Amino acid sequence: MKRTWSTELVKSYMEPHRDEEKAGPMAKYMKNKFPYLGIKTPERRQIFYTIVKENELPSLELMQQEVWALFELDEREYQYVAIELLAQFKKQLTIDDLAFCQKLIEKKSWWDSVDGIAPGLVGGIVKMNRAEGEAVMVEWAKSANMWTNRASILHQLKFKKDTNEELLFATIIRHAASKEFFIQKAIGWVLREYAKTNPEVVRQFVHNNELAPLSKREALKHIK
């Protein structure tokens, strides 16, 4: 009989794989922002797959509660599991879930969690309802929180030919003068990805606008 999803259930699968020898270097790689269990990504994903296979996912009504409970645990792997759990509901997420995504983005913020949420989950929600979703992204771009700004830049990362150029470029210009490494990097990353679809437009945009050297370098990396 399958058991009901809970934080304690997840911990019962994860804790036996704790590896202090791996945990130290993993924490160091992430600037010691968070403690780690010491479970590498491939193993963690296999554990998550096993949890999902052997147990019942929470209901849609309880999903946010369960995701948040995992986000509040100390070790970083639990935040990764939380994002993977949220992704299980990707097709059911709506505009109303963007506020929860923002809450996650602004909790224990670092590039790994933000980048796990912004392109796939936030981008997916926006794509299903462009008008309302893009209005929220405009507000995120104005946020005083740098990580929410980064998410607004990166939400179109995987959009390819469906990219709203006007919104993309307006968001980039808003943050073009930022001294924040993670903003400069996000700008370069999203432009580099869009250059795979429309290289000449990206080339012209970079040529005609004042961007940080890091952003320019990243944007033009694969344009001949």
Coordinates of C-alpha atoms in Angstrom, one line a residue:
M1 CA 0.0 0.0 0.0
K2 CA 1.4 3.4 -1.0
R3 CA 2.0 5.9 1.7
T4 CA 0.9 9.5 1.7
W5 CA 3.5 12.1 0.9
S6 CA 5.0 14.0 3.9
T7 CA 8.2 15.7 4.8
E8 CA 9.1 12.9 7.2
L9 CA 8.5 10.4 4.4
V10 CA 11.0 12.2 2.2
K11 CA 13.5 12.4 5.0
S12 CA 13.2 8.7 5.5
Y13 CA 14.4 8.1 1.9
M14 CA 17.1 10.8 1.9
E15 CA 18.7 10.5 5.3
P16 CA 20.2 7.0 4.8
H17 CA 22.2 8.5 1.9
R18 CA 23.8 11.2 3.9
D19 CA 27.5 11.4 3.2
E20 CA 29.5 13.9 5.2
E21 CA 32.6 13.4 3.0
K22 CA 30.7 14.7 0.0
A23 CA 28.6 17.3 1.9
G24 CA 31.6 19.5 2.8
P25 CA 32.9 20.0 -0.8
M26 CA 29.3 20.4 -2.1
A27 CA 28.7 23.2 0.5
K28 CA 32.0 24.8 -0.4
Y29 CA 31.1 24.8 -4.1
M30 CA 28.0 26.8 -3.2
K31 CA 30.0 29.3 -1.1
N32 CA 28.9 27.6 2.1
K33 CA 25.5 29.3 1.8
F34 CA 23.7 26.1 2.9
P35 CA 24.5 22.7 4.6
Y36 CA 24.3 19.6 2.4
L37 CA 23.4 16.0 3.0
G38 CA 26.1 15.0 0.5
I39 CA 23.8 13.5 -2.1
K40 CA 24.9 14.2 -5.7
T41 CA 22.4 15.1 -8.3
P42 CA 22.1 11.7 -10.2
E43 CA 21.6 9.9 -6.9
R44 CA 19.1 12.5 -5.6
R45 CA 17.0 12.3 -8.7
Q46 CA 16.9 8.5 -8.5
I47 CA 15.8 8.8 -4.8
F48 CA 13.1 11.2 -5.9
Y49 CA 12.0 8.9 -8.7
T50 CA 11.7 6.1 -6.1
I51 CA 9.7 8.2 -3.7
V52 CA 7.2 9.1 -6.4
K53 CA 7.0 5.5 -7.7
E54 CA 6.4 4.0 -4.2
N55 CA 4.2 6.6 -2.7
E56 CA 1.3 8.9 -3.4
L57 CA 2.0 12.5 -4.4
P58 CA 0.2 15.1 -2.3
S59 CA -3.0 16.5 -3.6
L60 CA -3.0 19.7 -5.6
E61 CA -4.6 21.4 -2.6
L62 CA -1.7 20.3 -0.3
M63 CA 1.1 20.6 -2.8
Q64 CA 2.2 24.1 -1.8
Q65 CA 2.2 23.2 1.8
E66 CA 4.4 20.2 1.2
V67 CA 6.8 22.1 -1.1
W68 CA 7.2 24.8 1.4
A69 CA 7.8 22.3 4.3
L70 CA 10.7 20.9 2.3
F71 CA 12.0 24.4 1.5
E72 CA 12.2 25.1 5.2
L73 CA 14.5 22.2 6.0
D74 CA 18.2 23.0 6.4
E75 CA 20.0 20.8 3.9
R76 CA 20.0 22.1 0.3
E77 CA 19.0 18.8 -1.3
Y78 CA 15.6 19.2 0.3
Q79 CA 15.0 22.5 -1.6
Y80 CA 16.0 20.6 -4.8
V81 CA 13.4 17.9 -4.0
A82 CA 10.8 20.6 -3.3
I83 CA 11.4 22.1 -6.8
E84 CA 11.2 18.6 -8.3
L85 CA 7.9 18.0 -6.4
L86 CA 6.5 21.3 -7.7
A87 CA 7.5 20.3 -11.3
Q88 CA 5.3 17.2 -10.9
F89 CA 2.4 19.6 -11.0
K90 CA 3.7 21.7 -13.9
K91 CA 0.7 21.2 -16.1
Q92 CA -1.7 22.1 -13.3
L93 CA 0.0 25.4 -12.3
T94 CA -1.8 28.6 -13.1
I95 CA -1.2 32.4 -12.9
D96 CA -2.2 32.2 -9.3
D97 CA 0.8 30.0 -8.5
L98 CA 3.3 32.7 -9.6
A99 CA 3.0 34.3 -6.2
F100 CA 4.1 31.0 -4.6
C101 CA 6.9 30.7 -7.1
Q102 CA 8.1 34.2 -6.1
K103 CA 8.0 33.2 -2.4
L104 CA 10.3 30.2 -3.2
I105 CA 12.6 32.4 -5.3
E106 CA 13.0 34.8 -2.4
K107 CA 13.5 32.0 0.2
K108 CA 17.1 30.7 0.7
S109 CA 17.9 32.5 -2.6
W110 CA 20.9 31.4 -4.7
W111 CA 21.3 30.7 -8.4
D112 CA 20.7 27.0 -8.2
S113 CA 17.2 27.2 -6.8
V114 CA 16.2 30.3 -8.8
D115 CA 17.3 28.7 -12.0
G116 CA 15.4 25.6 -11.1
I117 CA 12.2 27.6 -10.8
A118 CA 12.4 30.4 -13.4
P119 CA 12.8 28.9 -16.9
G120 CA 10.8 25.7 -16.5
L121 CA 8.1 26.5 -14.0
V122 CA 7.6 30.2 -14.1
G123 CA 8.2 30.2 -17.9
G124 CA 5.7 27.4 -18.3
I125 CA 3.0 29.3 -16.4
V126 CA 3.6 32.5 -18.4
K127 CA 3.5 30.6 -21.7
M128 CA 0.0 29.3 -20.9
N129 CA -1.3 32.8 -20.2
R130 CA 0.9 35.3 -21.9
A131 CA -1.0 38.5 -21.2
E132 CA -1.5 38.0 -17.4
G133 CA 1.8 36.2 -17.0
E134 CA 3.9 38.9 -18.8
A135 CA 2.2 41.6 -16.7
V136 CA 3.5 39.7 -13.6
M137 CA 7.0 39.5 -15.1
V138 CA 7.0 43.2 -15.6
E139 CA 6.3 43.7 -11.9
W140 CA 9.0 41.1 -11.0
A141 CA 11.5 43.1 -13.1
K142 CA 10.7 46.1 -10.9
S143 CA 11.2 44.2 -7.7
A144 CA 13.7 45.3 -5.1
N145 CA 14.8 41.6 -4.9
M146 CA 17.7 40.8 -7.2
W147 CA 16.7 37.1 -7.5
T148 CA 13.2 38.0 -8.6
N149 CA 14.7 40.3 -11.2
R150 CA 16.9 37.4 -12.4
A151 CA 13.8 35.2 -12.7
S152 CA 12.0 37.8 -14.7
I153 CA 15.0 37.9 -17.1
L154 CA 15.3 34.1 -17.4
H155 CA 11.6 33.1 -17.6
Q156 CA 11.8 33.2 -21.4
L157 CA 15.1 31.2 -21.6
K158 CA 13.5 28.2 -23.3
F159 CA 11.0 30.1 -25.4
K160 CA 13.0 30.1 -28.7
K161 CA 10.7 31.3 -31.5
D162 CA 7.9 32.1 -29.0
T163 CA 10.1 34.7 -27.3
N164 CA 8.5 38.1 -26.7
E165 CA 11.4 40.2 -27.9
E166 CA 9.9 43.4 -26.8
L167 CA 9.5 42.2 -23.2
L168 CA 12.9 40.4 -23.2
F169 CA 14.8 43.5 -24.4
A170 CA 12.8 45.9 -22.2
T171 CA 13.6 43.8 -19.1
I172 CA 17.3 43.6 -20.1
I173 CA 17.6 47.3 -20.6
R174 CA 16.0 47.9 -17.2
H175 CA 18.8 46.0 -15.6
A176 CA 21.6 46.6 -18.1
A177 CA 23.5 48.9 -15.7
S178 CA 23.3 46.5 -12.7
K179 CA 26.6 45.7 -11.0
E180 CA 25.2 42.4 -9.7
F181 CA 27.1 39.5 -11.2
F182 CA 24.0 37.2 -11.3
I183 CA 22.0 39.9 -13.2
Q184 CA 24.8 40.4 -15.7
K185 CA 25.2 36.7 -16.1
A186 CA 21.5 36.2 -16.6
I187 CA 21.3 38.9 -19.3
G188 CA 24.2 37.2 -21.2
W189 CA 22.7 33.8 -20.8
V190 CA 19.2 34.6 -22.0
L191 CA 20.7 36.5 -25.0
R192 CA 23.0 33.6 -25.8
E193 CA 20.1 31.2 -25.8
Y194 CA 17.9 33.5 -28.0
A195 CA 20.8 33.9 -30.4
K196 CA 20.4 30.3 -31.3
T197 CA 17.0 31.2 -32.7
N198 CA 17.6 34.8 -33.9
P199 CA 21.3 35.6 -34.0
E200 CA 21.1 38.8 -36.0
V201 CA 18.5 40.4 -33.7
V202 CA 20.7 39.6 -30.7
R203 CA 23.8 40.9 -32.5
Q204 CA 22.0 44.2 -33.3
F205 CA 20.6 44.5 -29.8
V206 CA 24.1 44.0 -28.2
H207 CA 25.6 46.5 -30.7
N208 CA 23.0 49.2 -30.0
N209 CA 22.8 49.0 -26.2
E210 CA 25.2 49.5 -23.4
L211 CA 25.6 46.2 -21.7
A212 CA 28.1 45.0 -19.1
P213 CA 31.2 43.3 -20.6
L214 CA 30.2 40.0 -19.0
S215 CA 26.7 40.2 -20.6
K216 CA 28.1 41.1 -24.0
R217 CA 30.7 38.3 -23.9
E218 CA 28.1 35.7 -22.9
A219 CA 25.5 37.0 -25.4
L220 CA 27.9 36.8 -28.4
K221 CA 29.7 33.6 -27.4
H222 CA 28.4 31.5 -30.2
I223 CA 27.6 34.1 -32.8
K224 CA 30.2 33.9 -35.6

